[in-house]
Amino acid sequence: MKILQRLVHAVSVLAAVLLGGAVLYFILSSVGLRVASSDTIVGWALMTLPWLQLVFVIWGVWKKASYRVLRPVIGLCGGFVIYLVWDDPVRSPPPETGPIAPADSKSYATYRWFVKDDPQNRLAEQDKALKELPMFPTDHAKRLECFAQHREAFTQAWKVDTIGREWINAMSQYTPEGIYPIPRTIGGSMLVFSPLKNGF
């Protein structure tokens, strides 16, 4: 009989710790999504959580944690977890924003020069030699070294990239209007940055 009682108690401790951990995980994840400065703290907390749960399970079974503590924890945390499972996880559709930009918007018309798959793009006018330039390293600390190594190529590219410099100057002259489109997928219509990198 004692073995059965100990088994029930161990399962109760495990349930309380797992349910409590699930609620804590939800809270930490929510904080991480809303507070950008908490990324590091939340990351460490989430990595520590499984080990803390293991310690609490061992401690609770060894010290025979009271049911006066286990039952409220199981009830409250279990109810919250059931609510999360029952709650509709589908995000509501975004509100309609209306027209992207006025029909006569000069800023939007200029923006479209380098938008992939846009009928108004001017990518065909870009000098083909610019496509052969080396890409900037993802490590910002190595970009000066990369530019120094390929200085002549970048300098020459700047001289021939007339449409890129024209686009930069035109974009700086017009005030942005409306909402520029954001692609739903990486393969969708989006601004092509590679032909413009010589202007920055």
PDB file of C-alpha atoms in Angstrom:
ATOM      1  CA  MET A   1       0.000   0.000   0.000  1.00  0.00           C
ATOM      2  CA  LYS A   2       2.838   2.350   0.829  1.00  0.00           C
ATOM      3  CA  ILE A   3       4.379   1.721  -2.591  1.00  0.00           C
ATOM      4  CA  LEU A   4       1.108   2.753  -4.277  1.00  0.00           C
ATOM      5  CA  GLN A   5       0.876   5.870  -2.097  1.00  0.00           C
ATOM      6  CA  ARG A   6       4.456   6.817  -2.932  1.00  0.00           C
ATOM      7  CA  LEU A   7       3.793   6.260  -6.622  1.00  0.00           C
ATOM      8  CA  VAL A   8       0.690   8.499  -6.534  1.00  0.00           C
ATOM      9  CA  HIS A   9       2.655  11.125  -4.631  1.00  0.00           C
ATOM     10  CA  ALA A  10       5.541  10.965  -7.142  1.00  0.00           C
ATOM     11  CA  VAL A  11       3.114  11.350 -10.068  1.00  0.00           C
ATOM     12  CA  SER A  12       1.474  14.315  -8.301  1.00  0.00           C
ATOM     13  CA  VAL A  13       4.846  15.999  -7.799  1.00  0.00           C
ATOM     14  CA  LEU A  14       5.783  15.381 -11.430  1.00  0.00           C
ATOM     15  CA  ALA A  15       2.444  16.767 -12.651  1.00  0.00           C
ATOM     16  CA  ALA A  16       2.753  19.879 -10.465  1.00  0.00           C
ATOM     17  CA  VAL A  17       6.310  20.586 -11.618  1.00  0.00           C
ATOM     18  CA  LEU A  18       5.558  19.993 -15.313  1.00  0.00           C
ATOM     19  CA  LEU A  19       2.403  22.114 -15.273  1.00  0.00           C
ATOM     20  CA  GLY A  20       4.136  24.875 -13.309  1.00  0.00           C
ATOM     21  CA  GLY A  21       7.052  24.756 -15.734  1.00  0.00           C
ATOM     22  CA  ALA A  22       4.676  25.003 -18.708  1.00  0.00           C
ATOM     23  CA  VAL A  23       3.089  28.139 -17.256  1.00  0.00           C
ATOM     24  CA  LEU A  24       6.507  29.639 -16.495  1.00  0.00           C
ATOM     25  CA  TYR A  25       7.671  28.817 -20.043  1.00  0.00           C
ATOM     26  CA  PHE A  26       4.632  30.606 -21.474  1.00  0.00           C
ATOM     27  CA  ILE A  27       5.265  33.686 -19.323  1.00  0.00           C
ATOM     28  CA  LEU A  28       8.976  33.846 -20.197  1.00  0.00           C
ATOM     29  CA  SER A  29       8.283  33.382 -23.907  1.00  0.00           C
ATOM     30  CA  SER A  30       5.657  36.133 -23.836  1.00  0.00           C
ATOM     31  CA  VAL A  31       8.083  38.504 -22.122  1.00  0.00           C
ATOM     32  CA  GLY A  32      10.756  37.652 -24.692  1.00  0.00           C
ATOM     33  CA  LEU A  33       8.402  38.503 -27.557  1.00  0.00           C
ATOM     34  CA  ARG A  34       7.373  41.850 -26.086  1.00  0.00           C
ATOM     35  CA  VAL A  35      10.609  43.120 -24.511  1.00  0.00           C
ATOM     36  CA  ALA A  36      13.546  43.165 -26.952  1.00  0.00           C
ATOM     37  CA  SER A  37      16.112  43.903 -24.234  1.00  0.00           C
ATOM     38  CA  SER A  38      15.221  40.691 -22.366  1.00  0.00           C
ATOM     39  CA  ASP A  39      16.400  38.273 -25.080  1.00  0.00           C
ATOM     40  CA  THR A  40      19.526  37.140 -23.223  1.00  0.00           C
ATOM     41  CA  ILE A  41      17.840  36.808 -19.826  1.00  0.00           C
ATOM     42  CA  VAL A  42      14.867  34.905 -21.243  1.00  0.00           C
ATOM     43  CA  GLY A  43      17.160  32.611 -23.221  1.00  0.00           C
ATOM     44  CA  TRP A  44      19.172  31.679 -20.149  1.00  0.00           C
ATOM     45  CA  ALA A  45      15.999  31.228 -18.096  1.00  0.00           C
ATOM     46  CA  LEU A  46      14.485  28.872 -20.680  1.00  0.00           C
ATOM     47  CA  MET A  47      17.682  26.794 -20.802  1.00  0.00           C
ATOM     48  CA  THR A  48      17.768  26.613 -16.997  1.00  0.00           C
ATOM     49  CA  LEU A  49      14.074  25.707 -16.635  1.00  0.00           C
ATOM     50  CA  PRO A  50      14.351  21.932 -17.371  1.00  0.00           C
ATOM     51  CA  TRP A  51      17.150  21.535 -14.817  1.00  0.00           C
ATOM     52  CA  LEU A  52      15.147  23.426 -12.190  1.00  0.00           C
ATOM     53  CA  GLN A  53      12.167  21.177 -12.882  1.00  0.00           C
ATOM     54  CA  LEU A  54      14.349  18.085 -12.412  1.00  0.00           C
ATOM     55  CA  VAL A  55      15.627  19.449  -9.081  1.00  0.00           C
ATOM     56  CA  PHE A  56      12.071  20.237  -7.892  1.00  0.00           C
ATOM     57  CA  VAL A  57      10.821  16.756  -8.830  1.00  0.00           C
ATOM     58  CA  ILE A  58      13.652  15.070  -6.926  1.00  0.00           C
ATOM     59  CA  TRP A  59      13.248  17.429  -3.949  1.00  0.00           C
ATOM     60  CA  GLY A  60       9.444  17.069  -3.904  1.00  0.00           C
ATOM     61  CA  VAL A  61       9.558  13.276  -3.932  1.00  0.00           C
ATOM     62  CA  TRP A  62      12.421  13.068  -1.435  1.00  0.00           C
ATOM     63  CA  LYS A  63      10.921  15.584   1.021  1.00  0.00           C
ATOM     64  CA  LYS A  64       7.374  14.312   0.441  1.00  0.00           C
ATOM     65  CA  ALA A  65       5.913  17.669  -0.590  1.00  0.00           C
ATOM     66  CA  SER A  66       2.528  18.291   0.999  1.00  0.00           C
ATOM     67  CA  TYR A  67      -0.658  17.804  -1.024  1.00  0.00           C
ATOM     68  CA  ARG A  68      -1.774  21.180   0.376  1.00  0.00           C
ATOM     69  CA  VAL A  69       0.827  22.671  -1.979  1.00  0.00           C
ATOM     70  CA  LEU A  70       0.590  20.183  -4.841  1.00  0.00           C
ATOM     71  CA  ARG A  71      -3.184  20.303  -5.331  1.00  0.00           C
ATOM     72  CA  PRO A  72      -3.506  24.109  -5.772  1.00  0.00           C
ATOM     73  CA  VAL A  73      -0.516  24.116  -8.124  1.00  0.00           C
ATOM     74  CA  ILE A  74      -1.981  21.294 -10.228  1.00  0.00           C
ATOM     75  CA  GLY A  75      -5.419  22.913 -10.222  1.00  0.00           C
ATOM     76  CA  LEU A  76      -4.333  26.462 -11.123  1.00  0.00           C
ATOM     77  CA  CYS A  77      -1.548  25.602 -13.563  1.00  0.00           C
ATOM     78  CA  GLY A  78      -3.539  22.726 -15.067  1.00  0.00           C
ATOM     79  CA  GLY A  79      -6.508  25.009 -15.665  1.00  0.00           C
ATOM     80  CA  PHE A  80      -4.268  27.579 -17.332  1.00  0.00           C
ATOM     81  CA  VAL A  81      -2.657  24.957 -19.583  1.00  0.00           C
ATOM     82  CA  ILE A  82      -6.090  23.593 -20.553  1.00  0.00           C
ATOM     83  CA  TYR A  83      -7.148  27.141 -21.456  1.00  0.00           C
ATOM     84  CA  LEU A  84      -4.052  27.582 -23.648  1.00  0.00           C
ATOM     85  CA  VAL A  85      -4.793  24.293 -25.430  1.00  0.00           C
ATOM     86  CA  TRP A  86      -8.445  25.245 -25.897  1.00  0.00           C
ATOM     87  CA  ASP A  87      -7.724  28.837 -26.982  1.00  0.00           C
ATOM     88  CA  ASP A  88      -7.755  29.455 -30.746  1.00  0.00           C
ATOM     89  CA  PRO A  89      -4.087  29.725 -31.865  1.00  0.00           C
ATOM     90  CA  VAL A  90      -4.945  31.190 -35.288  1.00  0.00           C
ATOM     91  CA  ARG A  91      -3.883  34.818 -35.618  1.00  0.00           C
ATOM     92  CA  SER A  92      -6.625  37.187 -36.744  1.00  0.00           C
ATOM     93  CA  PRO A  93      -6.156  38.695 -40.234  1.00  0.00           C
ATOM     94  CA  PRO A  94      -4.461  42.126 -40.382  1.00  0.00           C
ATOM     95  CA  PRO A  95      -6.685  45.166 -40.883  1.00  0.00           C
ATOM     96  CA  GLU A  96      -7.147  46.597 -44.351  1.00  0.00           C
ATOM     97  CA  THR A  97      -4.761  49.514 -44.866  1.00  0.00           C
ATOM     98  CA  GLY A  98      -6.281  50.836 -48.075  1.00  0.00           C
ATOM     99  CA  PRO A  99      -4.203  51.944 -51.065  1.00  0.00           C
ATOM    100  CA  ILE A 100      -0.472  51.323 -50.798  1.00  0.00           C
ATOM    101  CA  ALA A 101       0.407  54.811 -52.010  1.00  0.00           C
ATOM    102  CA  PRO A 102      -1.240  57.634 -54.000  1.00  0.00           C
ATOM    103  CA  ALA A 103      -1.396  56.959 -57.731  1.00  0.00           C
ATOM    104  CA  ASP A 104       0.784  59.996 -58.465  1.00  0.00           C
ATOM    105  CA  SER A 105       3.346  59.306 -55.707  1.00  0.00           C
ATOM    106  CA  LYS A 106       6.828  60.121 -56.998  1.00  0.00           C
ATOM    107  CA  SER A 107       8.514  58.442 -54.040  1.00  0.00           C
ATOM    108  CA  TYR A 108       6.689  55.157 -54.659  1.00  0.00           C
ATOM    109  CA  ALA A 109       7.331  55.324 -58.402  1.00  0.00           C
ATOM    110  CA  THR A 110      11.047  55.792 -57.705  1.00  0.00           C
ATOM    111  CA  TYR A 111      11.055  53.005 -55.123  1.00  0.00           C
ATOM    112  CA  ARG A 112       9.749  50.586 -57.772  1.00  0.00           C
ATOM    113  CA  TRP A 113      12.885  51.018 -59.913  1.00  0.00           C
ATOM    114  CA  PHE A 114      14.584  48.203 -58.015  1.00  0.00           C
ATOM    115  CA  VAL A 115      11.622  46.084 -56.877  1.00  0.00           C
ATOM    116  CA  LYS A 116      11.960  42.540 -58.222  1.00  0.00           C
ATOM    117  CA  ASP A 117       9.188  41.425 -60.618  1.00  0.00           C
ATOM    118  CA  ASP A 118       7.656  44.915 -60.651  1.00  0.00           C
ATOM    119  CA  PRO A 119       6.595  46.048 -64.151  1.00  0.00           C
ATOM    120  CA  GLN A 120       8.136  49.472 -63.463  1.00  0.00           C
ATOM    121  CA  ASN A 121      11.566  48.207 -62.374  1.00  0.00           C
ATOM    122  CA  ARG A 122      14.705  49.324 -64.212  1.00  0.00           C
ATOM    123  CA  LEU A 123      16.957  46.432 -63.262  1.00  0.00           C
ATOM    124  CA  ALA A 124      17.665  45.693 -66.915  1.00  0.00           C
ATOM    125  CA  GLU A 125      19.473  49.055 -67.154  1.00  0.00           C
ATOM    126  CA  GLN A 126      21.952  48.059 -64.437  1.00  0.00           C
ATOM    127  CA  ASP A 127      25.510  47.531 -65.683  1.00  0.00           C
ATOM    128  CA  LYS A 128      26.090  43.750 -65.863  1.00  0.00           C
ATOM    129  CA  ALA A 129      29.614  44.122 -64.477  1.00  0.00           C
ATOM    130  CA  LEU A 130      28.137  45.117 -61.108  1.00  0.00           C
ATOM    131  CA  LYS A 131      26.739  41.626 -60.617  1.00  0.00           C
ATOM    132  CA  GLU A 132      30.280  40.246 -60.481  1.00  0.00           C
ATOM    133  CA  LEU A 133      31.280  42.317 -57.446  1.00  0.00           C
ATOM    134  CA  PRO A 134      32.090  40.357 -54.254  1.00  0.00           C
ATOM    135  CA  MET A 135      29.379  40.331 -51.608  1.00  0.00           C
ATOM    136  CA  PHE A 136      30.010  42.153 -48.350  1.00  0.00           C
ATOM    137  CA  PRO A 137      30.916  39.793 -45.460  1.00  0.00           C
ATOM    138  CA  THR A 138      28.141  39.188 -42.954  1.00  0.00           C
ATOM    139  CA  ASP A 139      30.648  40.042 -40.209  1.00  0.00           C
ATOM    140  CA  HIS A 140      30.660  43.860 -40.055  1.00  0.00           C
ATOM    141  CA  ALA A 141      34.182  43.881 -38.624  1.00  0.00           C
ATOM    142  CA  LYS A 142      35.518  42.346 -41.862  1.00  0.00           C
ATOM    143  CA  ARG A 143      33.809  44.770 -44.254  1.00  0.00           C
ATOM    144  CA  LEU A 144      36.582  47.391 -44.227  1.00  0.00           C
ATOM    145  CA  GLU A 145      39.100  44.671 -44.989  1.00  0.00           C
ATOM    146  CA  CYS A 146      36.908  43.428 -47.853  1.00  0.00           C
ATOM    147  CA  PHE A 147      36.555  46.919 -49.315  1.00  0.00           C
ATOM    148  CA  ALA A 148      40.301  47.549 -49.023  1.00  0.00           C
ATOM    149  CA  GLN A 149      41.025  44.268 -50.774  1.00  0.00           C
ATOM    150  CA  HIS A 150      38.636  45.029 -53.648  1.00  0.00           C
ATOM    151  CA  ARG A 151      38.963  48.817 -53.582  1.00  0.00           C
ATOM    152  CA  GLU A 152      39.621  49.186 -57.302  1.00  0.00           C
ATOM    153  CA  ALA A 153      36.593  47.068 -58.246  1.00  0.00           C
ATOM    154  CA  PHE A 154      34.254  48.997 -55.943  1.00  0.00           C
ATOM    155  CA  THR A 155      35.624  52.371 -57.072  1.00  0.00           C
ATOM    156  CA  GLN A 156      35.136  51.465 -60.725  1.00  0.00           C
ATOM    157  CA  ALA A 157      31.642  50.129 -59.979  1.00  0.00           C
ATOM    158  CA  TRP A 158      30.688  53.414 -58.331  1.00  0.00           C
ATOM    159  CA  LYS A 159      31.690  55.273 -61.503  1.00  0.00           C
ATOM    160  CA  VAL A 160      29.577  53.122 -63.817  1.00  0.00           C
ATOM    161  CA  ASP A 161      26.593  52.685 -61.489  1.00  0.00           C
ATOM    162  CA  THR A 162      24.737  55.731 -62.795  1.00  0.00           C
ATOM    163  CA  ILE A 163      21.238  54.349 -62.241  1.00  0.00           C
ATOM    164  CA  GLY A 164      22.082  53.280 -58.677  1.00  0.00           C
ATOM    165  CA  ARG A 165      23.320  56.767 -57.788  1.00  0.00           C
ATOM    166  CA  GLU A 166      20.336  58.305 -59.574  1.00  0.00           C
ATOM    167  CA  TRP A 167      17.974  56.120 -57.515  1.00  0.00           C
ATOM    168  CA  ILE A 168      19.621  57.105 -54.238  1.00  0.00           C
ATOM    169  CA  ASN A 169      19.444  60.808 -55.089  1.00  0.00           C
ATOM    170  CA  ALA A 170      15.817  60.545 -56.240  1.00  0.00           C
ATOM    171  CA  MET A 171      14.729  58.633 -53.120  1.00  0.00           C
ATOM    172  CA  SER A 172      16.286  61.331 -50.928  1.00  0.00           C
ATOM    173  CA  GLN A 173      14.350  64.080 -52.719  1.00  0.00           C
ATOM    174  CA  TYR A 174      10.825  62.732 -52.237  1.00  0.00           C
ATOM    175  CA  THR A 175       8.939  62.311 -48.971  1.00  0.00           C
ATOM    176  CA  PRO A 176       7.763  58.697 -48.498  1.00  0.00           C
ATOM    177  CA  GLU A 177       4.013  58.303 -48.992  1.00  0.00           C
ATOM    178  CA  GLY A 178       1.639  55.482 -48.094  1.00  0.00           C
ATOM    179  CA  ILE A 179       2.725  51.969 -47.176  1.00  0.00           C
ATOM    180  CA  TYR A 180       5.268  50.218 -49.360  1.00  0.00           C
ATOM    181  CA  PRO A 181       4.519  46.526 -49.955  1.00  0.00           C
ATOM    182  CA  ILE A 182       6.126  43.852 -47.793  1.00  0.00           C
ATOM    183  CA  PRO A 183       6.536  40.470 -49.529  1.00  0.00           C
ATOM    184  CA  ARG A 184       4.744  37.512 -47.967  1.00  0.00           C
ATOM    185  CA  THR A 185       7.627  35.234 -48.919  1.00  0.00           C
ATOM    186  CA  ILE A 186      11.328  35.745 -49.644  1.00  0.00           C
ATOM    187  CA  GLY A 187      10.649  34.768 -53.242  1.00  0.00           C
ATOM    188  CA  GLY A 188       7.985  37.459 -53.651  1.00  0.00           C
ATOM    189  CA  SER A 189       8.379  40.976 -54.985  1.00  0.00           C
ATOM    190  CA  MET A 190      10.884  42.831 -52.850  1.00  0.00           C
ATOM    191  CA  LEU A 191      13.605  45.454 -53.126  1.00  0.00           C
ATOM    192  CA  VAL A 192      16.760  44.080 -54.745  1.00  0.00           C
ATOM    193  CA  PHE A 193      19.644  45.396 -52.659  1.00  0.00           C
ATOM    194  CA  SER A 194      22.599  43.872 -54.487  1.00  0.00           C
ATOM    195  CA  PRO A 195      22.608  46.417 -57.371  1.00  0.00           C
ATOM    196  CA  LEU A 196      22.486  49.290 -54.864  1.00  0.00           C
ATOM    197  CA  LYS A 197      25.299  48.367 -52.496  1.00  0.00           C
ATOM    198  CA  ASN A 198      27.845  50.533 -54.350  1.00  0.00           C
ATOM    199  CA  GLY A 199      25.902  53.668 -53.539  1.00  0.00           C
ATOM    200  CA  PHE A 200      26.249  53.345 -49.782  1.00  0.00           C
TER     201      PHE A 200
END
